[in-house]
Amino acid sequence: MLNMMIGFFKDLWKYREKVKKQDKWMQKYIAKNNYALNPSWMMSTNLKIWLSEMEATFSKRFCPCFEPSSDAELNKKMMCPCEYVEDEIKEYGTCHCALFGRADLDKAGWKSSSKRLMSEYQVPLNLKDGVLDTRGKPLDHRRNLPIPDAMHQLKATLNSYTGDSLKMIVSTEQEVQNLQKIASFRGFGCESTNHSDYHEVTLQLK
Ligand code: SF4
């Protein structure tokens, strides 16, 4: 928990200008669509930081909850604010990431949607002896993408992992490419090997 808080404030400082820019377009967007932003400062700031990091890593404002896919059409739909907002607000009261929600959503509604989101991402990881097997996670029924995906499993692992290197097992070539971009952005070494039905990516963290 302490590591997560330290990471949050470090990232907030790093992305402070970008976070302000994210807030500007979001304020216009919610006013135009009669939505609201998550009233939890910590939650909405974290999402603005993650959006800024997605832009810095993948050069586009991808949804902070899903890594880019190999489907160009789906990727277009996943730019924030994504094409699923209205539909998801009808279902959960908020978008998938609990960033935007109904203007009249009460505190309990925001809390419950944030809890739903956390329960999707805070799942046990298949990490053993420095090997993180990311496969077999459930798929989001709108985007058909895993939750949590390999990128989010890596992020969760890095919160407490102390090893010098991490081997990741992923299912698709797209996940390998995403991990290569993340490694390059974060200054990690990265090597990959393709097998017939999976890929191995070794990240040199130190
Ligand atoms: S789910 Fe929310 S945060 Fe994610 S892209 Fe859609 S609008 Fe943005």
XYZ file of N, CA and C and ligand atoms in Angstrom:
626
model
N 0.837 -1.207 0.000
C 0.000 0.000 0.000
C 0.872 1.257 0.000
N 1.923 1.224 0.867
C 2.812 2.385 0.950
C 3.504 2.607 -0.399
N 3.967 1.481 -0.996
C 4.626 1.588 -2.315
C 3.686 2.189 -3.350
N 2.405 1.787 -3.285
C 1.427 2.309 -4.249
C 1.235 3.811 -4.067
N 1.185 4.258 -2.798
C 0.994 5.688 -2.531
C 2.219 6.488 -3.010
N 3.408 5.941 -2.752
C 4.620 6.642 -3.191
C 4.609 6.738 -4.721
N 4.243 5.613 -5.368
C 4.178 5.584 -6.839
C 3.178 6.597 -7.366
N 2.033 6.700 -6.694
C 0.988 7.639 -7.125
C 1.523 9.073 -7.120
N 2.144 9.480 -6.008
C 2.597 10.878 -5.910
C 3.771 11.149 -6.861
N 4.610 10.146 -7.075
C 5.710 10.315 -8.049
C 5.132 10.560 -9.441
N 4.137 9.708 -9.801
C 3.521 9.833 -11.130
C 2.757 11.145 -11.270
N 2.114 11.555 -10.191
C 1.357 12.812 -10.245
C 2.317 13.970 -10.536
N 3.469 13.942 -9.933
C 4.455 15.008 -10.180
C 4.959 14.922 -11.627
N 5.252 13.694 -12.041
C 5.779 13.488 -13.399
C 4.795 13.971 -14.475
N 3.516 13.671 -14.286
C 2.516 13.972 -15.326
C 1.679 15.212 -15.003
N 2.144 16.052 -14.069
C 1.288 17.152 -13.568
C 0.706 18.015 -14.685
N 1.530 18.346 -15.715
C 1.007 19.210 -16.789
C -0.019 18.459 -17.623
N 0.279 17.201 -17.901
C -0.639 16.387 -18.717
C -1.954 16.150 -17.972
N -1.858 15.946 -16.666
C -3.069 15.728 -15.865
C -3.976 16.956 -15.960
N -3.376 18.145 -15.950
C -4.178 19.377 -16.080
C -4.880 19.402 -17.447
N -4.136 19.008 -18.484
C -4.731 18.996 -19.834
C -5.875 17.986 -19.913
N -5.673 16.819 -19.295
C -6.745 15.798 -19.310
C -7.980 16.383 -18.643
N -7.764 17.067 -17.524
C -8.892 17.609 -16.786
C -9.668 18.622 -17.641
N -8.939 19.412 -18.420
C -9.600 20.437 -19.245
C -10.598 19.821 -20.214
N -10.130 18.814 -20.985
C -11.064 18.237 -21.967
C -12.186 17.472 -21.274
N -11.867 16.877 -20.108
C -12.906 16.117 -19.390
C -14.014 17.043 -18.885
N -13.617 18.216 -18.392
C -14.634 19.156 -17.882
C -15.581 19.559 -19.019
N -15.000 19.825 -20.208
C -15.841 20.200 -21.357
C -16.754 19.037 -21.738
N -16.172 17.847 -21.742
C -16.909 16.651 -22.153
C -18.097 16.372 -21.228
N -17.872 16.479 -19.919
C -18.988 16.157 -18.997
C -20.065 17.237 -19.054
N -19.632 18.490 -19.278
C -20.635 19.571 -19.364
C -21.512 19.342 -20.597
N -20.888 18.987 -21.707
C -21.619 18.788 -22.953
C -22.582 17.592 -22.882
N -22.163 16.543 -22.184
C -22.948 15.298 -22.186
C -23.779 15.073 -20.924
N -23.738 16.056 -20.027
C -24.437 15.923 -18.752
C -23.989 14.679 -17.972
N -22.676 14.480 -17.923
C -22.092 13.424 -17.100
C -21.385 14.077 -15.916
N -20.785 13.243 -15.071
C -19.959 13.757 -13.971
C -18.646 12.977 -13.966
N -17.648 13.565 -13.332
C -16.358 12.872 -13.161
C -16.386 12.172 -11.804
N -15.669 11.101 -11.684
C -15.618 10.399 -10.400
C -15.255 11.391 -9.290
N -16.114 11.528 -8.267
C -15.862 12.540 -7.237
C -14.696 12.198 -6.305
N -14.195 10.959 -6.370
C -13.023 10.624 -5.545
C -11.789 11.224 -6.224
N -11.158 12.189 -5.556
C -9.982 12.860 -6.147
C -8.897 11.833 -6.490
N -8.677 10.906 -5.587
C -7.627 9.904 -5.772
C -7.906 9.063 -7.027
N -9.170 8.639 -7.144
C -9.557 7.767 -8.257
C -9.473 8.528 -9.588
N -10.067 9.732 -9.643
C -10.070 10.441 -10.932
C -8.657 10.903 -11.292
N -7.858 11.266 -10.285
C -6.478 11.684 -10.587
C -5.678 10.494 -11.099
N -5.856 9.351 -10.452
C -5.159 8.147 -10.916
C -5.506 7.857 -12.376
N -6.803 7.970 -12.714
C -7.217 7.685 -14.091
C -6.627 8.704 -15.067
N -6.501 9.956 -14.649
C -5.870 10.975 -15.516
C -4.383 10.664 -15.691
N -3.748 10.193 -14.634
C -2.322 9.811 -14.734
C -2.186 8.629 -15.696
N -3.055 7.625 -15.517
C -2.957 6.426 -16.369
C -3.229 6.769 -17.840
N -4.185 7.675 -18.049
C -4.457 8.103 -19.434
C -3.217 8.786 -20.023
N -2.577 9.618 -19.210
C -1.374 10.323 -19.665
C -0.267 9.317 -19.972
N -0.195 8.270 -19.143
C 0.835 7.251 -19.364
C 0.532 6.431 -20.625
N -0.748 6.166 -20.867
C -1.123 5.445 -22.088
C -0.705 6.268 -23.315
N -0.977 7.565 -23.256
C -0.616 8.452 -24.376
C 0.896 8.470 -24.575
N 1.632 8.540 -23.451
C 3.101 8.609 -23.540
C 3.676 7.286 -24.062
N 3.048 6.179 -23.707
C 3.589 4.862 -24.092
C 3.170 4.451 -25.502
N 1.880 4.698 -25.818
C 1.347 4.176 -27.087
C 0.999 5.279 -28.093
N 1.344 6.513 -27.755
C 1.143 7.682 -28.632
C -0.313 8.041 -28.897
N -1.239 7.388 -28.248
C -2.659 7.723 -28.410
C -3.354 7.595 -27.060
N -4.501 8.281 -26.952
C -5.184 8.295 -25.665
C -6.067 7.061 -25.502
N -5.419 5.909 -25.364
C -6.164 4.664 -25.161
C -6.789 4.647 -23.776
N -7.904 3.941 -23.672
C -8.539 3.715 -22.378
C -7.496 3.204 -21.387
N -7.458 3.758 -20.171
C -6.440 3.297 -19.219
C -6.677 1.886 -18.689
N -7.849 1.309 -18.983
C -8.148 -0.025 -18.441
C -7.863 -1.169 -19.416
N -7.492 -0.832 -20.669
C -7.250 -1.897 -21.657
C -6.023 -1.554 -22.498
N -5.148 -2.516 -22.695
C -4.023 -2.254 -23.587
C -4.495 -2.333 -25.042
N -3.768 -1.697 -25.979
C -4.188 -1.735 -27.391
C -4.331 -3.166 -27.911
N -5.281 -3.345 -28.819
C -5.508 -4.671 -29.395
C -4.913 -4.717 -30.799
N -5.040 -5.857 -31.465
C -4.529 -5.966 -32.838
C -5.598 -5.541 -33.855
N -6.762 -5.126 -33.356
C -7.881 -4.761 -34.226
C -7.952 -3.224 -34.305
N -7.601 -2.678 -35.471
C -7.524 -1.219 -35.620
C -8.877 -0.551 -35.357
N -9.958 -1.218 -35.790
C -11.293 -0.633 -35.576
C -11.627 -0.570 -34.081
N -11.311 -1.663 -33.383
C -11.560 -1.695 -31.935
C -10.703 -0.628 -31.239
N -9.468 -0.486 -31.677
C -8.585 0.518 -31.067
C -9.168 1.924 -31.201
N -9.760 2.205 -32.367
C -10.378 3.530 -32.556
C -11.504 3.718 -31.538
N -12.268 2.639 -31.336
C -13.397 2.729 -30.398
C -12.925 2.906 -28.959
N -11.682 2.482 -28.681
C -11.186 2.509 -27.303
C -10.480 3.804 -26.914
N -10.447 4.784 -27.832
C -9.839 6.063 -27.454
C -10.758 6.741 -26.450
N -10.178 7.286 -25.416
C -10.986 7.918 -24.367
C -11.414 9.339 -24.769
N -12.680 9.707 -24.686
C -13.804 8.920 -24.200
C -14.226 7.889 -25.250
N -14.377 6.661 -24.847
C -14.582 5.563 -25.796
C -16.041 5.475 -26.274
N -16.255 4.582 -27.216
C -17.608 4.416 -27.776
C -18.575 3.688 -26.837
N -18.036 3.182 -25.721
C -18.880 2.354 -24.853
C -19.474 3.132 -23.672
N -19.090 4.413 -23.568
C -19.479 5.195 -22.393
C -20.979 5.146 -22.105
N -21.765 5.507 -23.123
C -23.201 5.636 -22.896
C -23.812 4.311 -22.438
N -23.433 3.270 -23.148
C -23.932 1.937 -22.864
C -23.536 1.482 -21.449
N -22.279 1.756 -21.094
C -21.793 1.306 -19.774
C -22.398 2.141 -18.644
N -22.617 3.424 -18.923
C -23.256 4.254 -17.896
C -24.670 3.731 -17.637
N -25.315 3.257 -18.703
C -26.653 2.662 -18.508
C -26.550 1.410 -17.639
N -25.486 0.622 -17.859
C -25.361 -0.643 -17.121
C -24.845 -0.453 -15.691
N -23.766 0.329 -15.531
C -23.119 0.425 -14.203
C -23.342 1.764 -13.496
N -23.861 2.740 -14.247
C -23.913 4.102 -13.679
C -22.664 4.879 -14.049
N -21.601 4.178 -14.445
C -20.344 4.827 -14.863
C -19.790 4.079 -16.079
N -18.763 4.678 -16.701
C -18.073 3.929 -17.758
C -17.284 2.788 -17.102
N -16.710 1.906 -17.913
C -16.013 0.749 -17.361
C -14.981 1.142 -16.311
N -14.213 2.196 -16.589
C -13.119 2.580 -15.682
C -13.587 3.434 -14.511
N -14.901 3.714 -14.444
C -15.467 4.554 -13.376
C -14.871 5.962 -13.386
N -14.566 6.456 -14.589
C -14.079 7.838 -14.716
C -15.267 8.780 -14.920
N -16.124 8.451 -15.905
C -17.322 9.256 -16.171
C -18.554 8.495 -15.689
N -19.532 9.281 -15.210
C -20.758 8.617 -14.760
C -21.951 9.543 -14.893
N -23.100 9.027 -14.535
C -24.329 9.834 -14.565
C -24.173 11.043 -13.655
N -24.714 12.187 -14.108
C -24.577 13.410 -13.309
C -25.269 13.259 -11.957
N -26.339 12.441 -11.917
C -27.075 12.332 -10.649
C -26.667 11.093 -9.831
N -25.545 10.462 -10.211
C -25.121 9.255 -9.473
C -24.710 9.658 -8.054
N -25.226 8.947 -7.072
C -24.881 9.334 -5.693
C -23.564 8.671 -5.268
N -23.123 9.054 -4.081
C -21.834 8.587 -3.564
C -21.749 7.049 -3.551
N -22.880 6.438 -3.124
C -22.909 4.979 -3.026
C -22.766 4.343 -4.420
N -23.378 4.986 -5.437
C -23.297 4.478 -6.809
C -21.872 4.538 -7.339
N -21.185 5.656 -7.081
C -19.783 5.786 -7.519
C -18.916 4.747 -6.814
N -19.187 4.602 -5.519
C -18.391 3.670 -4.721
C -18.567 2.247 -5.233
N -19.824 1.924 -5.549
C -20.086 0.556 -5.975
C -19.444 0.280 -7.345
N -19.459 1.274 -8.250
C -18.831 1.045 -9.552
C -17.303 0.964 -9.423
N -16.734 1.796 -8.539
C -15.280 1.740 -8.326
C -14.907 0.378 -7.734
N -15.776 -0.131 -6.846
C -15.528 -1.436 -6.221
C -15.573 -2.552 -7.280
N -16.567 -2.431 -8.193
C -16.685 -3.407 -9.292
C -15.388 -3.433 -10.092
N -14.898 -2.230 -10.405
C -13.670 -2.132 -11.196
C -12.489 -2.772 -10.459
N -12.332 -2.422 -9.187
C -11.211 -2.963 -8.407
C -11.288 -4.486 -8.322
N -12.523 -4.996 -8.188
C -12.650 -6.452 -8.056
C -12.221 -7.147 -9.351
N -12.335 -6.427 -10.491
C -11.916 -7.028 -11.762
C -10.385 -7.060 -11.883
N -9.736 -6.068 -11.275
C -8.285 -5.938 -11.463
C -7.456 -6.505 -10.315
N -8.030 -6.496 -9.101
C -7.249 -6.995 -7.965
C -7.496 -8.488 -7.785
N -7.004 -9.249 -8.748
C -7.209 -10.705 -8.714
C -5.838 -11.369 -8.482
N -5.837 -12.615 -7.974
C -4.546 -13.278 -7.760
C -3.800 -13.437 -9.090
N -2.505 -13.202 -9.049
C -1.703 -13.327 -10.269
C -1.059 -14.695 -10.306
N -0.870 -15.201 -11.503
C -0.210 -16.490 -11.649
C 1.312 -16.245 -11.773
N 1.903 -15.888 -10.629
C 3.335 -15.534 -10.579
C 4.066 -16.545 -9.708
N 5.057 -17.206 -10.322
C 5.802 -18.201 -9.556
C 7.245 -18.236 -10.049
N 8.185 -18.156 -9.107
C 9.613 -18.229 -9.435
C 10.014 -17.271 -10.568
N 9.520 -16.070 -10.508
C 9.908 -15.061 -11.504
C 9.223 -15.212 -12.855
N 8.189 -16.067 -12.922
C 7.451 -16.241 -14.184
C 5.983 -15.838 -13.962
N 5.529 -14.886 -14.750
C 4.141 -14.423 -14.655
C 3.380 -14.924 -15.880
N 2.477 -15.877 -15.633
C 1.664 -16.400 -16.738
C 0.373 -15.577 -16.791
N 0.214 -14.798 -17.846
C -0.904 -13.835 -17.911
C -2.145 -14.412 -18.597
N -2.063 -15.648 -19.048
C -3.148 -16.189 -19.885
C -4.383 -16.582 -19.065
N -5.473 -16.730 -19.783
C -6.675 -17.330 -19.182
C -7.540 -16.396 -18.360
N -7.394 -15.115 -18.539
C -8.236 -14.189 -17.783
C -9.584 -14.000 -18.502
N -10.650 -13.654 -17.737
C -11.960 -13.473 -18.383
C -11.961 -12.297 -19.357
N -12.880 -12.349 -20.323
C -12.932 -11.294 -21.345
C -14.042 -10.295 -21.049
N -13.746 -9.037 -21.306
C -14.782 -7.995 -21.210
C -15.788 -8.248 -22.329
N -17.079 -8.243 -22.024
C -18.055 -8.671 -23.039
C -18.264 -7.645 -24.154
N -17.826 -6.416 -23.970
C -17.968 -5.436 -25.063
C -16.736 -5.428 -25.965
N -15.564 -5.442 -25.350
C -14.329 -5.293 -26.143
C -13.686 -6.637 -26.483
N -14.138 -7.668 -25.810
C -13.566 -9.001 -26.008
C -12.077 -9.010 -25.674
N -11.680 -8.235 -24.694
C -10.272 -8.165 -24.264
C -10.187 -8.640 -22.815
N -9.035 -9.266 -22.448
C -8.932 -9.818 -21.088
C -8.889 -8.754 -20.002
N -9.439 -9.122 -18.854
C -9.369 -8.270 -17.659
C -8.877 -9.142 -16.499
N -7.767 -8.811 -15.852
C -6.824 -7.794 -16.281
C -5.944 -8.318 -17.413
N -5.587 -7.421 -18.338
C -4.717 -7.830 -19.449
C -3.265 -7.921 -18.982
N -2.385 -8.310 -19.914
C -0.974 -8.531 -19.539
C -0.357 -7.248 -18.986
N -0.690 -6.112 -19.594
C -0.118 -4.840 -19.137
C -0.509 -4.559 -17.682
N -1.779 -4.773 -17.338
C -2.209 -4.496 -15.970
C -1.663 -5.543 -14.995
N -1.472 -6.767 -15.471
C -0.870 -7.774 -14.593
C 0.587 -7.409 -14.308
N 1.266 -6.875 -15.317
C 2.650 -6.434 -15.108
C 2.677 -5.287 -14.088
N 1.786 -4.307 -14.282
C 1.757 -3.163 -13.358
C 1.522 -3.637 -11.916
N 0.565 -4.544 -11.756
C 0.255 -5.040 -10.408
C 1.469 -5.769 -9.825
N 2.165 -6.530 -10.660
C 3.339 -7.268 -10.190
C 4.425 -6.302 -9.737
N 4.639 -5.248 -10.524
C 5.736 -4.321 -10.220
C 5.529 -3.563 -8.906
N 4.298 -3.534 -8.401
C 4.062 -2.855 -7.123
C 4.830 -3.493 -5.970
N 5.092 -4.814 -6.092
C 5.765 -5.454 -4.954
C 6.922 -6.378 -5.370
N 7.132 -6.555 -6.659
C 8.142 -7.509 -7.134
C 9.547 -6.944 -6.907
N 10.456 -7.798 -6.437
C 11.794 -7.283 -6.131
C 12.889 -7.934 -6.998
N 12.494 -8.854 -7.878
C 13.490 -9.546 -8.712
C 14.122 -8.623 -9.753
N 15.282 -9.046 -10.279
C 15.963 -8.243 -11.308
C 15.301 -8.398 -12.666
N 14.730 -9.591 -12.897
C 14.094 -9.810 -14.191
C 12.769 -10.545 -13.988
N 11.897 -10.415 -14.976
C 10.579 -11.050 -14.902
C 10.293 -11.674 -16.259
N 9.925 -12.966 -16.218
C 9.529 -13.617 -17.475
C 8.003 -13.605 -17.544
N 7.459 -13.150 -18.672
C 6.001 -13.130 -18.818
C 5.578 -14.070 -19.938
N 4.513 -14.808 -19.685
C 3.939 -15.676 -20.717
C 2.672 -14.985 -21.205
N 2.616 -14.714 -22.499
C 1.433 -14.049 -23.065
C 0.927 -14.857 -24.259
N -0.317 -14.546 -24.670
C -0.943 -15.352 -25.726
C -0.711 -14.809 -27.128
N -0.582 -13.491 -27.262
C -0.605 -12.925 -28.618
C 0.629 -12.074 -28.929
N 0.877 -11.956 -30.225
C 1.969 -11.121 -30.723
C 1.721 -9.651 -30.334
N 0.445 -9.256 -30.313
C 0.114 -7.879 -29.926
C 0.569 -7.583 -28.491
N 0.364 -8.551 -27.609
C 0.791 -8.355 -26.213
C 2.307 -8.218 -26.139
N 3.008 -8.971 -26.983
C 4.485 -8.858 -27.017
C 4.859 -7.432 -27.431
N 4.219 -6.953 -28.501
C 4.526 -5.589 -28.982
C 4.217 -4.542 -27.910
N 3.108 -4.729 -27.215
C 2.761 -3.770 -26.154
C 3.816 -3.793 -25.050
N 4.245 -5.011 -24.673
C 5.253 -5.104 -23.608
C 6.575 -4.483 -24.060
N 6.890 -4.625 -25.339
C 8.119 -3.994 -25.852
C 8.030 -2.476 -25.716
N 6.846 -1.926 -26.021
C 6.673 -0.460 -25.893
C 6.754 -0.021 -24.434
N 6.135 -0.819 -23.564
C 6.161 -0.476 -22.134
C 7.610 -0.531 -21.632
N 8.332 -1.585 -22.053
C 9.733 -1.740 -21.620
C 10.570 -0.566 -22.113
N 10.364 -0.188 -23.359
C 11.148 0.916 -23.913
C 10.813 2.209 -23.153
N 9.528 2.424 -22.854
C 9.116 3.629 -22.137
C 9.686 3.662 -20.720
N 9.734 2.492 -20.081
C 10.185 2.455 -18.680
C 11.676 2.183 -18.530
N 12.354 1.984 -19.653
C 13.796 1.750 -19.587
C 14.167 0.332 -19.158
N 13.301 -0.651 -19.428
C 13.608 -2.054 -19.117
C 14.217 -2.707 -20.359
N 15.065 -3.703 -20.132
C 15.494 -4.532 -21.251
C 14.339 -5.454 -21.619
N 14.295 -5.912 -22.864
C 13.157 -6.759 -23.263
C 13.579 -7.728 -24.369
N 13.365 -9.020 -24.116
C 13.636 -10.023 -25.151
C 12.428 -10.924 -25.251
N 12.123 -11.347 -26.469
C 10.947 -12.224 -26.591
C 11.265 -13.456 -27.430
N 10.562 -14.534 -27.114
C 10.679 -15.779 -27.874
C 9.273 -16.247 -28.224
N 9.087 -16.616 -29.476
C 7.768 -17.107 -29.896
C 7.715 -18.632 -29.853
N 6.644 -19.155 -29.311
C 6.393 -20.605 -29.330
C 5.113 -20.815 -30.138
N 4.786 -22.073 -30.406
C 3.641 -22.292 -31.297
C 2.332 -21.727 -30.728
N 2.117 -21.840 -29.413
C 0.834 -21.345 -28.896
C 0.975 -20.324 -27.767
N 2.151 -19.812 -27.572
C 2.324 -18.729 -26.591
C 3.627 -17.997 -26.888
N 3.835 -16.892 -26.188
C 5.063 -16.098 -26.351
C 5.667 -15.862 -24.971
N 6.987 -15.836 -24.943
C 7.684 -15.540 -23.688
C 8.354 -14.186 -23.830
N 8.156 -13.332 -22.855
C 8.820 -12.023 -22.877
C 9.614 -11.889 -21.585
N 10.909 -11.646 -21.708
C 11.718 -11.457 -20.494
C 12.056 -9.983 -20.354
N 11.650 -9.436 -19.220
C 11.926 -8.015 -18.949
C 13.090 -7.930 -17.968
N 14.066 -7.162 -18.315
C 15.195 -6.915 -17.420
C 14.858 -5.628 -16.678
N 14.520 -5.771 -15.397
C 13.982 -4.623 -14.659
C 15.063 -3.761 -14.030
N 16.227 -4.384 -13.733
C 17.311 -3.622 -13.074
C 18.600 -3.792 -13.841
S -14.121 3.271 -20.210
Fe -14.079 5.387 -19.418
S -11.926 5.828 -19.081
Fe -12.043 4.027 -20.411
S -11.960 4.910 -22.447
Fe -14.105 4.654 -21.933
S -14.640 6.636 -21.165
Fe -12.429 6.577 -21.087
